[in-house]
PDB file of C-alpha atoms in Angstrom:
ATOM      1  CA  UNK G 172      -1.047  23.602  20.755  1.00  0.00           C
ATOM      2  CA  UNK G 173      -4.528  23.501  22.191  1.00  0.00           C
ATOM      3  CA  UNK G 174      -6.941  20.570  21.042  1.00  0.00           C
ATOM      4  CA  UNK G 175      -9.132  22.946  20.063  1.00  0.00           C
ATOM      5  CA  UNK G 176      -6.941  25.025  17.645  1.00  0.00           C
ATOM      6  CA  UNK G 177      -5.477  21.615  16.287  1.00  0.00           C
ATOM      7  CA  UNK G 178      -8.988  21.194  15.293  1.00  0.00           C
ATOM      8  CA  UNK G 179      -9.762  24.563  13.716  1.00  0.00           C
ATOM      9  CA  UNK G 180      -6.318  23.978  11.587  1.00  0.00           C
ATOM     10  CA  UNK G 181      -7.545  20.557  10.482  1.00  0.00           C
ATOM     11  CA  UNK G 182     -10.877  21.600   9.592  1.00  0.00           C
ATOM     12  CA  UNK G 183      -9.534  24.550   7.541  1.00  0.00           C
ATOM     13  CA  UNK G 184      -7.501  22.323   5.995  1.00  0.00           C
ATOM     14  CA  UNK G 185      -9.904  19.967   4.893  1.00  0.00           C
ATOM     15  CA  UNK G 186     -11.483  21.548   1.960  1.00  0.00           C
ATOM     16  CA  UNK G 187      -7.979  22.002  -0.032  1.00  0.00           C
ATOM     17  CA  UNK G 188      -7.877  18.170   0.310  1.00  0.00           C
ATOM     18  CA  UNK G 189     -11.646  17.690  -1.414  1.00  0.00           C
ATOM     19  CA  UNK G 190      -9.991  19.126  -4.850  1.00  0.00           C
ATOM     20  CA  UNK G 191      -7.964  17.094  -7.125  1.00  0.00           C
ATOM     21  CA  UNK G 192      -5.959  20.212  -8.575  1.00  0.00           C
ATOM     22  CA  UNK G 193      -2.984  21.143  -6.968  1.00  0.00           C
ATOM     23  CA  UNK G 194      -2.337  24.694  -7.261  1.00  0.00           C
ATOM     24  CA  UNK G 195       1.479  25.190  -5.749  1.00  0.00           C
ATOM     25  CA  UNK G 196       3.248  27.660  -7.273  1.00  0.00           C
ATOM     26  CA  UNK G 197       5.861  26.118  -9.092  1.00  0.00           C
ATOM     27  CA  UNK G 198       8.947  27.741  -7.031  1.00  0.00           C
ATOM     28  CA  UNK G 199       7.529  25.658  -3.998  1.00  0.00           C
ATOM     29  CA  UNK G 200       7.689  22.589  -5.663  1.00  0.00           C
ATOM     30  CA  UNK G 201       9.783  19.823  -4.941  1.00  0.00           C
ATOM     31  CA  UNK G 202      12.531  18.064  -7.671  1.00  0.00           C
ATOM     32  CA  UNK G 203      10.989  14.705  -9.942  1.00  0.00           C
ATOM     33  CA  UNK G 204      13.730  13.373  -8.540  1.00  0.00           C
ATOM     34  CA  UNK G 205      12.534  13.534  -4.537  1.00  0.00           C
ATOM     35  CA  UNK G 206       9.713  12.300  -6.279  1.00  0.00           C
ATOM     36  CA  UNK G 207      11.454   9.473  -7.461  1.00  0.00           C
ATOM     37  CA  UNK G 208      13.157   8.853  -4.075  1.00  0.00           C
ATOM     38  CA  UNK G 209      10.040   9.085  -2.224  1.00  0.00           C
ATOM     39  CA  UNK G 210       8.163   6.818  -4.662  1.00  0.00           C
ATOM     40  CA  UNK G 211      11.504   4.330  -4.079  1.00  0.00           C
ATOM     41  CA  UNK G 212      11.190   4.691  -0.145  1.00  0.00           C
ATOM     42  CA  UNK G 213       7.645   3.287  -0.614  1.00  0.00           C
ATOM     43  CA  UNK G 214       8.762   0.497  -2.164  1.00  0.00           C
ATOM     44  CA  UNK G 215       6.904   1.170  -4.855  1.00  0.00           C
ATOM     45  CA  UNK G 216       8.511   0.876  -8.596  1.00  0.00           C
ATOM     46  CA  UNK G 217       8.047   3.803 -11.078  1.00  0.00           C
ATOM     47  CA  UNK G 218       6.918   3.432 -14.163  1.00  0.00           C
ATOM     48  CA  UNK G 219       6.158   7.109 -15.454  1.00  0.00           C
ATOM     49  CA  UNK G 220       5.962  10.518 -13.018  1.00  0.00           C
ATOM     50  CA  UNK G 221       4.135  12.965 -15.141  1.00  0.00           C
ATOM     51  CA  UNK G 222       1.893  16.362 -14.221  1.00  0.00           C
ATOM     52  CA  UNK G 223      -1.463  16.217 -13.964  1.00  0.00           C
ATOM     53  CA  UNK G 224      -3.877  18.993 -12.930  1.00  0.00           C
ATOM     54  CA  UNK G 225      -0.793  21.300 -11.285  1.00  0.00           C
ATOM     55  CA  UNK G 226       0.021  17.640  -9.236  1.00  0.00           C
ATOM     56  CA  UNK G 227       2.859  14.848  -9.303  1.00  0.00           C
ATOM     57  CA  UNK G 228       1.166  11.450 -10.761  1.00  0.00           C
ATOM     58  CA  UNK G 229       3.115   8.527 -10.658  1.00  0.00           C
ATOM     59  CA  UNK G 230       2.682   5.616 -12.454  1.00  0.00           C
ATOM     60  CA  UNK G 231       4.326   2.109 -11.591  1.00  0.00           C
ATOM     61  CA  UNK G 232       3.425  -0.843  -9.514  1.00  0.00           C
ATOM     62  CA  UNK G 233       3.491  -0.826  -5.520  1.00  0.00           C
ATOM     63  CA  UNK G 234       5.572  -3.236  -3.196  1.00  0.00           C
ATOM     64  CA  UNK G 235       3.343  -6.191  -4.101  1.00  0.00           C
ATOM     65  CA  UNK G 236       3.650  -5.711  -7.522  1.00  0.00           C
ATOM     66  CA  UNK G 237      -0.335  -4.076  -8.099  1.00  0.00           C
ATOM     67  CA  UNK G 238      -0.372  -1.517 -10.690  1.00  0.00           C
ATOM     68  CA  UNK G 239      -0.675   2.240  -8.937  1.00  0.00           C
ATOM     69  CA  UNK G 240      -1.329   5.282 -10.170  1.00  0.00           C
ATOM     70  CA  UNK G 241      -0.623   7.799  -6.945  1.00  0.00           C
ATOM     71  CA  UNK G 242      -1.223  12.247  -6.988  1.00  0.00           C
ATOM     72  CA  UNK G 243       0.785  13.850  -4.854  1.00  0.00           C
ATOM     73  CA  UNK G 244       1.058  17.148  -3.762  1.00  0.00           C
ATOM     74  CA  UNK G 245       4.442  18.904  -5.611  1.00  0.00           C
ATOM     75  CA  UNK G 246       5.488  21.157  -2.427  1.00  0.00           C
ATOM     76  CA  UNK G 247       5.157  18.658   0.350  1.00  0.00           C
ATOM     77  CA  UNK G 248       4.610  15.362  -1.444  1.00  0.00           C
ATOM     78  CA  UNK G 249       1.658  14.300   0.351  1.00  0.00           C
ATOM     79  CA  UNK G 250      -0.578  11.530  -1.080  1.00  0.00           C
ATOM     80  CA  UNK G 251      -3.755  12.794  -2.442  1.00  0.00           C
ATOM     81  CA  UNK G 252      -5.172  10.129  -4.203  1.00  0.00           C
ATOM     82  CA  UNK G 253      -3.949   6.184  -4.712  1.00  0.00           C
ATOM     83  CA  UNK G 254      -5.751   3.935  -6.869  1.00  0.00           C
ATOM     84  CA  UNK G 255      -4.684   0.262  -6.920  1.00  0.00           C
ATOM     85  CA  UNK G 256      -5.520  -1.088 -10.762  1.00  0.00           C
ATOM     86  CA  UNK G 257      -7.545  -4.770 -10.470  1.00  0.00           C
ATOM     87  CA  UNK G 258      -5.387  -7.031 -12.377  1.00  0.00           C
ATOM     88  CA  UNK G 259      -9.169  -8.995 -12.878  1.00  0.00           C
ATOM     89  CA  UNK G 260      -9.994  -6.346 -14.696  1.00  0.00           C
ATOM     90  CA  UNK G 261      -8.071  -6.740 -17.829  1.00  0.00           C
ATOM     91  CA  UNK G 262     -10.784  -9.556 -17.985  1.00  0.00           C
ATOM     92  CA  UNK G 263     -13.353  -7.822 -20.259  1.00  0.00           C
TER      93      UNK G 263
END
């Protein structure tokens, strides 16, 4: 593939990414339970996989033990979004 078709691909690509929804028709999705086994291949422990704006969410705590919450994308499972919860702040 030429460098500068890679780029044309990536850069068409990069809007979908901007937007939280997920809108894969639901006959492309993939099983909660690759879900679960990618989650597990992360290391990470789940807590609670749940749907949330047409995407995977799941809940649970990563290898270290930090709270996660992690969207993913239901037909390829890509990571859109992690967000590591501050055990500091509980503190308020």
């Amino acid at each position: 593939m030429s460098t500068s078709l890679l780029i044309a691909c990536l850069l068409s690509a990069a809007p979908a990414r901007a937007d939280d929804d997920c809108s894969v028709p639901m006959a492309d999705w993939q099983p909660r339970d690759a879900v679960e086994q990618f989650a597990i291949a992360k290391g990470w422990h789940v807590g609670r996989i749940r749907l949330d704006d047409g995407c995977y969410e799941v809940n649970g705590r990563d290898a270290s033990g930090r709270p996660i919450e992690v969207k993913l994308d239901p037909a390829t499972l890509t990571i859109l979004e992690m967000e590591f919860e501050d055990s500091d702040a509980d503190d308020d």
